Coordinates of C-alpha atoms and ligand atoms in Angstrom, one line a residue:
M280 CA -52.7 51.7 178.6
L281 CA -52.8 52.7 174.9
R282 CA -49.4 54.3 173.4
R283 CA -47.4 54.7 170.3
L284 CA -44.6 52.2 170.2
A285 CA -41.0 53.2 169.5
A286 CA -37.7 51.3 168.3
D287 CA -37.3 51.0 172.2
D288 CA -40.5 48.6 172.3
L289 CA -39.0 46.3 169.7
A290 CA -37.9 43.2 172.2
A291 CA -41.2 43.5 173.2
L292 CA -43.1 43.7 170.2
A293 CA -41.0 40.6 169.0
A294 CA -42.1 38.9 172.2
L295 CA -45.5 39.2 171.6
E296 CA -45.6 38.3 167.9
R297 CA -43.7 34.7 168.6
Q298 CA -46.2 34.1 171.6
A299 CA -49.7 35.1 170.2
A300 CA -49.0 35.3 166.1
S301 CA -48.7 32.6 163.7
P302 CA -46.7 33.1 161.9
P303 CA -44.6 36.0 164.0
R304 CA -43.2 38.6 161.8
S305 CA -39.6 38.9 162.5
R306 CA -37.4 41.2 164.6
G307 CA -35.9 42.7 161.2
M308 CA -39.3 43.3 159.9
L309 CA -40.7 44.7 162.8
A310 CA -37.6 47.1 163.4
Q311 CA -38.2 48.4 159.8
T312 CA -42.0 48.7 160.9
L313 CA -41.1 51.0 164.0
A314 CA -38.5 53.2 161.7
D315 CA -41.0 53.8 158.7
I316 CA -42.7 57.2 159.0
D317 CA -45.8 56.2 157.0
T318 CA -46.5 53.4 159.4
R319 CA -47.6 53.2 163.0
V320 CA -47.5 50.8 165.9
V321 CA -49.6 51.3 168.8
G322 CA -49.6 48.8 171.9
I323 CA -51.7 47.9 174.8
E324 CA -50.1 47.5 178.2
A325 CA -51.4 45.8 181.4
R326 CA -49.2 45.7 184.4
G327 CA -46.4 46.9 182.3
R328 CA -46.6 44.0 179.9
L329 CA -47.1 44.6 176.3
V330 CA -50.3 42.6 175.4
G331 CA -51.4 44.0 172.1
H332 CA -50.6 45.8 169.2
A333 CA -52.0 47.1 165.7
I334 CA -49.8 48.2 162.6
V335 CA -51.4 50.7 160.3
A336 CA -49.6 52.2 156.9
R337 CA -50.7 55.4 155.1
L338 CA -51.2 54.7 151.8
P339 CA -51.2 57.8 149.0
F340 CA -55.4 58.1 149.7
E341 CA -56.0 55.1 152.6
A342 CA -54.7 53.6 155.5
E343 CA -54.3 49.9 155.4
L344 CA -54.5 48.1 158.9
Q345 CA -51.2 45.5 158.6
A346 CA -51.7 43.6 161.8
L347 CA -54.2 43.4 164.9
L348 CA -53.1 41.0 167.6
V349 CA -54.0 40.4 171.2
A350 CA -51.9 37.9 173.9
P351 CA -54.5 34.8 174.2
D352 CA -54.8 35.3 178.3
H353 CA -56.0 38.8 177.1
R354 CA -58.6 38.3 174.8
R355 CA -62.5 38.8 174.8
R356 CA -61.9 41.9 177.3
G357 CA -61.9 44.7 174.4
L358 CA -58.3 45.4 173.6
A359 CA -58.6 44.7 170.3
G360 CA -61.5 47.0 170.3
E361 CA -59.6 49.6 172.2
L362 CA -56.3 49.3 169.4
L363 CA -59.0 49.3 166.2
G364 CA -60.4 52.8 167.6
A365 CA -56.6 54.3 168.3
V366 CA -56.1 53.0 164.3
I367 CA -59.5 54.7 163.3
E368 CA -58.3 57.9 164.9
Q369 CA -54.7 57.8 163.4
A370 CA -56.3 57.0 159.7
R371 CA -58.5 60.0 160.3
R372 CA -55.6 62.5 161.1
W373 CA -54.0 61.1 158.0
Q374 CA -57.3 61.9 156.3
S375 CA -57.5 58.6 154.9
E376 CA -60.4 57.9 152.8
R377 CA -60.7 54.4 153.7
L378 CA -59.3 52.0 156.3
L379 CA -58.8 48.8 154.5
L380 CA -57.5 45.4 155.7
E381 CA -57.6 41.7 154.7
V382 CA -58.3 38.7 156.7
R383 CA -58.6 34.9 156.7
A384 CA -61.9 33.7 155.6
G385 CA -62.0 30.9 158.5
N386 CA -61.1 34.0 161.0
G387 CA -65.0 34.5 162.9
G388 CA -63.7 36.0 165.6
A389 CA -61.8 39.1 163.8
I390 CA -64.1 39.4 161.2
A391 CA -66.9 39.7 163.8
L392 CA -64.9 42.5 165.8
Y393 CA -64.5 44.0 162.1
R394 CA -68.0 44.3 161.3
R395 CA -69.1 45.6 164.8
A396 CA -66.8 48.2 164.3
G397 CA -68.2 49.2 161.0
F398 CA -66.2 47.3 158.1
T399 CA -68.0 45.6 155.5
E400 CA -67.0 43.4 153.0
D401 CA -65.6 44.4 149.4
G402 CA -64.8 41.1 148.0
R403 CA -62.5 37.7 148.3
R404 CA -59.3 36.8 147.0
R405 CA -59.5 33.3 146.3
G406 CA -56.6 30.8 148.0
Y407 CA -54.5 33.9 149.0
Y408 CA -53.1 32.7 152.4
P409 CA -51.3 29.4 152.8
P410 CA -52.5 26.6 154.6
R411 CA -53.0 27.1 158.5
E412 CA -51.7 23.7 159.0
A413 CA -50.2 20.8 157.0
G414 CA -52.8 18.9 154.8
E415 CA -55.4 21.8 154.9
G416 CA -56.0 23.8 151.7
R417 CA -55.0 27.4 150.7
E418 CA -57.1 29.9 152.7
D419 CA -59.1 32.7 150.9
A420 CA -58.6 36.6 151.9
V421 CA -61.5 38.6 152.6
L422 CA -61.1 42.4 151.8
M423 CA -62.7 44.7 154.0
S424 CA -62.9 48.6 154.3
L425 CA -64.6 51.0 156.5
P426 CA -65.1 54.5 155.1
L427 CA -63.6 57.6 157.1
D428 CA -65.3 61.0 157.1
R429 CA -62.7 63.6 156.2
R430 CA -63.3 66.2 158.8
Ligands
COA692 C1 -59.0 38.6 166.9 C2 -58.2 39.3 167.9 C3 -57.5 40.4 167.3 C4 -59.3 39.9 169.0 O1 -58.7 40.4 170.1 P1 -59.7 40.6 171.7 O2 -58.9 41.3 172.0 O3 -60.2 39.4 172.2 O4 -61.2 40.9 171.0 P2 -62.2 42.1 171.6 O5 -62.4 41.3 173.2 O6 -61.7 43.4 171.5 O7 -63.4 41.6 170.9 C5 -64.6 42.6 170.4 C6 -65.6 41.9 169.8 O8 -65.0 41.1 169.0 C7 -65.6 39.7 168.6 N1 -64.7 39.1 168.5 C8 -63.7 38.9 169.2 N2 -63.0 37.8 169.2 C9 -63.9 36.9 168.8 C10 -63.9 35.4 168.8 N3 -63.0 34.7 169.0 N4 -65.2 34.8 168.4 C11 -66.3 35.5 168.4 N5 -66.2 36.6 168.1 C12 -65.0 37.4 168.7 C13 -66.9 39.7 169.3 O9 -68.2 40.4 169.0 C14 -66.1 40.9 170.8 O10 -67.3 41.2 171.8 P3 -67.5 40.7 173.1 O11 -66.6 39.9 173.7 O12 -68.4 41.6 173.3 O13 -68.7 39.2 172.5 C15 -57.7 38.2 169.1 O14 -58.3 37.2 169.2 C16 -56.1 38.0 168.2 O15 -55.1 38.3 168.6 N6 -56.1 36.7 167.2 C17 -55.0 36.1 166.7 C18 -54.5 37.3 165.7 C19 -55.7 37.7 164.4 O16 -56.1 36.8 164.1 N7 -55.6 39.0 164.3 C20 -56.4 39.7 163.3 C21 -55.7 39.2 162.0 S1 -56.6 40.1 160.7

């Protein structure tokens, strides 16, 4: 079940981040995100447990996808696709011109998901992300966007 998350969902959201994100967002940062009027957090539940979430922020002309995360034991079932659909709907309600995101160049799974949803690559930021593992180099960010028709 998809729904908008609110302050009450902070503990579940922080638990999902700790389980599935690297690095996880802090509880304080998540609390701020949930309270921000220009940000929406959408969650997806399975049997009463939060198993995925997406964060989208409203910018002056555009919207930005700031997080998309699905619990490892619930991946490849289409949940990220559903969350992304809800984020796109929200950005359309805001009348955003485009939905923007940045993703690690090595995150082939996420890039495939975004391409499938219609995003195209706008460019790269060289060495934007810190290394994922000790001994690895910094990683490029791929900048992607999806134009939204403003009906
Ligand atoms: C990326 C992520 C959100 C995908 O979640 P998901 O629920 O498994 O994705 P979906 O099941 O909706 O995938 C839809 C399509 O995206 C593509 N895709 C998703 N994950 C993929 C992977 N690991 N490898 C290749 N393609 C993948 C496929 O085309 C997939 O369709 P298919 O399963 O019919 O082949 C999830 O792996 C995750 O939380 N990763 C860690 C956090 C992260 O990297 N977030 C994105 C940061 S910008």
